[in-house]
Each structure stands twice: as C-alpha cells, then as structure tokens.
mmCIF file of C-alpha atoms in Angstrom:
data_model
loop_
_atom_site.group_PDB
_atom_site.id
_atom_site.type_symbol
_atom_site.label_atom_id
_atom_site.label_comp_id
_atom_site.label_asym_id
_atom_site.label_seq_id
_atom_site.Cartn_x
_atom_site.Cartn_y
_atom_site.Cartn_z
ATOM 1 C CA UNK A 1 -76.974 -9.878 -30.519
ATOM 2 C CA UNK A 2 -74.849 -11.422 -33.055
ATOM 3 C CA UNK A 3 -72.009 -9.050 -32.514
ATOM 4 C CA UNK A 4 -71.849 -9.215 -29.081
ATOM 5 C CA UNK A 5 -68.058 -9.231 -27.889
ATOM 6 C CA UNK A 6 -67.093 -7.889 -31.368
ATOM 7 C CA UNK A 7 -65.257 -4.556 -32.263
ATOM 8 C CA UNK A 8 -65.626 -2.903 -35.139
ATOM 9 C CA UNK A 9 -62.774 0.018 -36.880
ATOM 10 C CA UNK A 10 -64.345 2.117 -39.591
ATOM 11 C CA UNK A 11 -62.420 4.979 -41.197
ATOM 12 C CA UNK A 12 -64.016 8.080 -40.498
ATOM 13 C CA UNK A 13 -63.398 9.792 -44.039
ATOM 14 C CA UNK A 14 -65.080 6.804 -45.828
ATOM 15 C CA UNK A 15 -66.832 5.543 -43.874
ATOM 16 C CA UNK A 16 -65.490 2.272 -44.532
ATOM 17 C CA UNK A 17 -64.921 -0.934 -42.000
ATOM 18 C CA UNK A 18 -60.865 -1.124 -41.926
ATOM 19 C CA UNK A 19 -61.226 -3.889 -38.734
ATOM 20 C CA UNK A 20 -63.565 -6.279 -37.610
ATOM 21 C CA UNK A 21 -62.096 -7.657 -34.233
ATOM 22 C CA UNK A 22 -63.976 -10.849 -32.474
ATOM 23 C CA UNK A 23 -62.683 -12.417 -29.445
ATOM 24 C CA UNK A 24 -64.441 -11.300 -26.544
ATOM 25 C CA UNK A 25 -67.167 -13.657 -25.103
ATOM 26 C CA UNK A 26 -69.315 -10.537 -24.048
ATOM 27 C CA UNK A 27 -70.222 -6.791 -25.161
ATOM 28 C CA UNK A 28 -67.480 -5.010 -24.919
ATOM 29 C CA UNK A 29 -68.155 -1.436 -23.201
ATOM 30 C CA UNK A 30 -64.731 0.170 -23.019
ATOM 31 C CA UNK A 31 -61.879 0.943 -25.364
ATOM 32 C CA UNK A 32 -58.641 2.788 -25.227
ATOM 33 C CA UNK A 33 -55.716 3.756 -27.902
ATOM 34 C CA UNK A 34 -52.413 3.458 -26.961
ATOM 35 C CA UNK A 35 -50.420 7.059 -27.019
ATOM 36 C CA UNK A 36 -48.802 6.309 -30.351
ATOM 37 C CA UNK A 37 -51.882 4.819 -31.644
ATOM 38 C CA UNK A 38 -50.112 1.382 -32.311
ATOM 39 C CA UNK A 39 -52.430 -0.653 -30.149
ATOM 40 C CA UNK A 40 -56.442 -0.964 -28.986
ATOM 41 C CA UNK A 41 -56.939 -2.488 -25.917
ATOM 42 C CA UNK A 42 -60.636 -3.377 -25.758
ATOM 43 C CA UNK A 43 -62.774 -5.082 -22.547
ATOM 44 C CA UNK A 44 -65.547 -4.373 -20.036
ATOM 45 C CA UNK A 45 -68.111 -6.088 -17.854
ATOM 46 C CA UNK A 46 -65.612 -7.744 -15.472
ATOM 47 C CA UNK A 47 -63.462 -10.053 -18.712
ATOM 48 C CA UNK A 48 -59.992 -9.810 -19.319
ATOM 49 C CA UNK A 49 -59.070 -6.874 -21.739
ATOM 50 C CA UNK A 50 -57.341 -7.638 -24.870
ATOM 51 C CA UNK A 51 -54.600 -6.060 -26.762
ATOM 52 C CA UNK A 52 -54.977 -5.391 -30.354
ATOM 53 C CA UNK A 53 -52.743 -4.741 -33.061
ATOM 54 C CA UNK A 54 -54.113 -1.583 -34.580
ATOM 55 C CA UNK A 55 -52.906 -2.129 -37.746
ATOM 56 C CA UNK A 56 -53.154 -5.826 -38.701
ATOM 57 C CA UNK A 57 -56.426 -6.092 -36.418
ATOM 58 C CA UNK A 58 -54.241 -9.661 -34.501
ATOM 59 C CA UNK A 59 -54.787 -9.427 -31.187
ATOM 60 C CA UNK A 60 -51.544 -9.223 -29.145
ATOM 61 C CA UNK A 61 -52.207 -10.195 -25.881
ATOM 62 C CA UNK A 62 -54.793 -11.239 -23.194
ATOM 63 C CA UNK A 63 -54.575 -9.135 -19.725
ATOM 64 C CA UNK A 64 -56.499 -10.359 -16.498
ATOM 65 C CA UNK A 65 -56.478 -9.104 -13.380
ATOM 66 C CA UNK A 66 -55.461 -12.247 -11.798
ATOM 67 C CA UNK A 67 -59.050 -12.804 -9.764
ATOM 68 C CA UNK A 68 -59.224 -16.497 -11.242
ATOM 69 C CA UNK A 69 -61.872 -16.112 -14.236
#
C-alpha cells in the first residue's frame, strides 16, 4: 500500500502518532530500540537498515551489509 516502507510511533497512553518515519523503499518487517532508547533502527526484506533518531524522528544513518545493493 501507500505506507509501504513507512514507520509509524504512536504513544501508547494517547494513543497519539508522535513519529511518522518514511525512507525505506519496501515494508519494513523488523525493528529494534537501542538500550537507552535513544535510537530505532528499522529494516527487513534484504534493504539496508536505517538508524533513527528517536526523538526528532531524522534518520541518522544508513547501514548495509556491504553485498552491493
């Protein structure tokens, strides 16, 4: 769909979208919290995982696994 490659941060008290995060050219399928909680690193499907600021939502860096895609 539309929102394919797109994650989306809601706060879980109300329920309300704190980060809409776009970047990834398909569904993403697996994400991950740094231990302090200070990044998202989001990815799946074989593309590079990105690194997310968790609290502006700016992503922070790219990761591949140097295969050439």
């Amino acid at each position: 769909g539309e929102d394919a490659g797109e994650v989306r941060l809601y706060d879980t008290a109300t329920g309300q979208e704190k980060q809409h995060l776009s970047g990834h050219p398909r569904p993403v399928s697996v994400l991950a919290f740094s231990a302090a909680g200070d990044r998202l690193f989001s990815g799946g499907g074989g593309q590079p995982i990105k690194c997310w600021d968790a609290a502006s939502g700016q992503e922070a860096m790219e990761l591949r696994d140097g295969s050439g895609y």
